[in-house]
Coordinates of C-alpha atoms in Angstrom, one line a residue:
X23 CA 38.1 146.5 266.8
X24 CA 41.4 147.9 268.1
X25 CA 43.0 147.0 264.7
X26 CA 40.4 149.0 262.9
X27 CA 41.0 151.9 265.2
X28 CA 44.7 151.9 264.7
X29 CA 44.2 151.5 260.9
X30 CA 41.8 154.5 260.8
X31 CA 44.1 156.5 263.1
X32 CA 47.2 156.0 260.9
X33 CA 47.1 159.7 259.8
X34 CA 48.6 161.0 263.0
X35 CA 50.7 160.3 266.0
X36 CA 48.8 159.6 269.1
X37 CA 48.9 157.1 271.9
X38 CA 46.2 154.6 271.0
X39 CA 46.5 152.9 274.4
X40 CA 45.1 155.9 276.1
X41 CA 41.9 155.9 273.9
X42 CA 41.6 159.6 274.4
X43 CA 40.0 161.0 271.2
X44 CA 41.3 164.6 271.2
X45 CA 44.8 163.8 269.7
X46 CA 43.0 161.6 267.2
X47 CA 40.6 164.3 266.2
X48 CA 42.0 165.5 262.9
X49 CA 41.0 165.6 259.3
X50 CA 38.7 162.6 259.2
X51 CA 36.9 163.8 262.4
X52 CA 36.7 167.3 260.8
X53 CA 34.9 165.7 257.9
X54 CA 32.6 163.7 260.2
X55 CA 31.8 166.8 262.2
X56 CA 30.8 168.6 259.1
X57 CA 28.4 165.8 258.2
X58 CA 27.0 165.9 261.7
X59 CA 26.4 169.6 261.4
X60 CA 24.1 168.8 258.4
X61 CA 25.1 171.9 256.4
X62 CA 25.8 170.1 253.2
X63 CA 23.7 167.1 253.8
X64 CA 20.5 166.0 255.6
X65 CA 20.4 163.6 258.6
X66 CA 22.5 160.5 258.1
X67 CA 21.6 157.1 259.4
X68 CA 25.1 156.1 260.2
X69 CA 27.1 155.7 263.4
X70 CA 30.0 158.0 264.2
X71 CA 32.6 155.3 263.5
X72 CA 31.0 154.5 260.2
X73 CA 31.3 158.1 259.1
X74 CA 34.9 158.3 260.4
X75 CA 36.0 155.2 258.4
X76 CA 34.5 156.7 255.2
X77 CA 36.1 160.1 256.0
X78 CA 39.4 158.5 256.7
X79 CA 39.4 156.9 253.2
X80 CA 38.4 160.2 251.5
X81 CA 41.2 162.0 253.4
X82 CA 43.7 159.4 252.5
X83 CA 42.8 159.7 248.8
X84 CA 43.2 163.5 249.0
X85 CA 46.6 163.1 250.7
X86 CA 47.8 160.7 248.1
X87 CA 46.6 163.1 245.4
X88 CA 48.7 165.8 247.1
X89 CA 51.7 163.5 247.4
X90 CA 51.5 162.7 243.7
X91 CA 51.4 166.3 242.8
X92 CA 54.5 167.0 245.0
X93 CA 56.4 164.1 243.4
X94 CA 55.5 165.4 239.9
X95 CA 56.5 168.9 240.7
X96 CA 53.0 170.2 240.2
X97 CA 52.5 171.3 243.8
X98 CA 53.7 174.6 245.1
X99 CA 52.9 176.8 248.2
X100 CA 51.0 180.0 247.9
X101 CA 50.5 182.5 250.7
X102 CA 47.3 181.9 252.7
X103 CA 44.2 183.8 251.5
X104 CA 40.7 183.1 252.7
X105 CA 39.2 182.1 249.4
X106 CA 36.3 180.4 251.1
X107 CA 34.5 183.3 252.8
X108 CA 31.5 183.3 250.4
X109 CA 31.2 179.6 250.6
X110 CA 31.3 179.8 254.4
X111 CA 28.5 182.4 254.4
X112 CA 26.5 180.3 252.0
X113 CA 27.0 177.0 253.8
X114 CA 27.2 177.8 257.5
X115 CA 25.2 181.0 257.3
X116 CA 22.0 179.3 256.1
X117 CA 22.0 177.2 259.3
X118 CA 22.9 180.1 261.6
X119 CA 26.3 178.7 262.3
X120 CA 28.6 181.2 260.6
X121 CA 29.5 183.1 263.7
X122 CA 30.3 179.9 265.6
X123 CA 32.5 178.8 262.7
X124 CA 34.3 182.1 262.6
X125 CA 34.9 182.1 266.3
X126 CA 36.2 178.5 266.2
X127 CA 38.8 179.5 263.6
X128 CA 40.2 182.7 265.2
X129 CA 43.0 183.3 264.9
X130 CA 43.4 181.5 261.6
X131 CA 46.2 178.9 262.0
X132 CA 47.3 179.2 258.4
X133 CA 48.3 182.8 259.0
X134 CA 51.1 181.5 261.2
X135 CA 52.7 179.4 258.5
X136 CA 55.6 180.7 256.4
X137 CA 55.0 179.9 252.8
X138 CA 58.7 179.6 252.2
X139 CA 59.1 177.2 255.1
X140 CA 56.2 175.1 254.0
X141 CA 57.6 174.9 250.4
X142 CA 60.9 173.5 251.9
X143 CA 58.8 170.9 253.8
X144 CA 56.9 169.6 250.8
X145 CA 59.2 166.7 250.1
X146 CA 59.1 165.6 253.7
X147 CA 55.3 165.8 253.6
X148 CA 55.3 163.7 250.5
X149 CA 57.5 161.1 252.2
X150 CA 55.2 160.9 255.2
X151 CA 52.2 160.5 253.0
X152 CA 54.0 157.7 251.1
X153 CA 54.3 155.8 254.3
X154 CA 50.5 155.7 254.7
X155 CA 48.8 152.6 253.3
X156 CA 47.6 152.9 249.7
X157 CA 43.9 153.6 249.1
X158 CA 43.4 150.0 247.9
X159 CA 45.0 148.6 251.1
X160 CA 43.0 150.9 253.3
X161 CA 39.8 149.9 251.5
X162 CA 40.6 146.2 252.0
X163 CA 41.4 146.7 255.7
X164 CA 38.2 148.6 256.2
X165 CA 36.3 145.9 254.3
X166 CA 37.9 143.1 256.3
X167 CA 37.0 144.9 259.5
X168 CA 33.4 145.3 258.3
X169 CA 33.6 149.1 258.2
X170 CA 31.8 151.5 256.0
X171 CA 34.0 152.5 253.1
X172 CA 32.1 154.8 250.6
X173 CA 29.9 157.8 250.9
X174 CA 27.1 155.6 249.6
X175 CA 27.5 153.3 252.7
X176 CA 26.5 156.2 255.0
X177 CA 23.8 157.7 252.8
X178 CA 25.7 160.3 250.8
X179 CA 26.7 160.4 247.2
X180 CA 29.8 161.6 245.3
X181 CA 28.5 165.2 245.1
X182 CA 29.3 165.5 248.9
X183 CA 33.0 164.6 248.5
X184 CA 34.6 167.9 247.3
X185 CA 32.5 170.2 249.6
X186 CA 33.3 167.9 252.5
X187 CA 37.1 168.2 251.9
X188 CA 36.9 171.9 251.3
X189 CA 34.7 172.8 254.3
X190 CA 35.7 170.3 256.9
X191 CA 38.9 172.1 258.1
X192 CA 36.7 174.9 259.4
X193 CA 34.7 172.7 261.8
X194 CA 37.6 172.2 264.3
X195 CA 40.6 174.4 264.8
X196 CA 43.2 171.7 264.0
X197 CA 46.2 172.0 261.8
X198 CA 45.6 169.1 259.5
X199 CA 47.1 168.6 256.1
X200 CA 43.6 169.1 254.8
X201 CA 43.7 172.6 256.3
X202 CA 47.2 173.2 255.1
X203 CA 46.2 172.2 251.6
X204 CA 44.5 175.6 251.3
X205 CA 48.0 177.0 250.9
X206 CA 48.8 174.5 248.1
X207 CA 48.6 175.4 244.4
X208 CA 48.3 172.1 242.5
X209 CA 48.6 172.5 238.8
X210 CA 47.5 170.3 235.9
X211 CA 44.2 169.1 237.3

């Protein structure tokens, strides 16, 4: 089980020996928390770890997509603008969670990031992403460990993927690459 934990936790640096979850609570946990809030889905009959393993693979796929765009020169930084306000109202508002989400995200972390500095960091970000296992390797590792791997395994379908990746960063005030991607303009898709 420890091997599965380390595999899933490969997205960030933390001391796995301490088994303290806060440092490990980043993009895949943001996605899982979104699903737990049941704002884009109904109740799921899946354990927390099952949802985290599925979310980890979704986040890895998104990060690899970003790395490819950086390598191909199709990814550039844009100044942060809250382009999700209407979606937040529609999604979290209908469940009475909008004010809680707004409070969680004040002040907005992306407003502290210099677009020029982030642009200079893109190649370094791409290099870090390249060090992560491939999607196929991660899939095989999760399969070998007996973990859930797809949204279907936890009772969702493909229609949940894009909203999950877009809304998840708002569930916890963490500076994940998933959140930073709101400042990325990826062309040619």
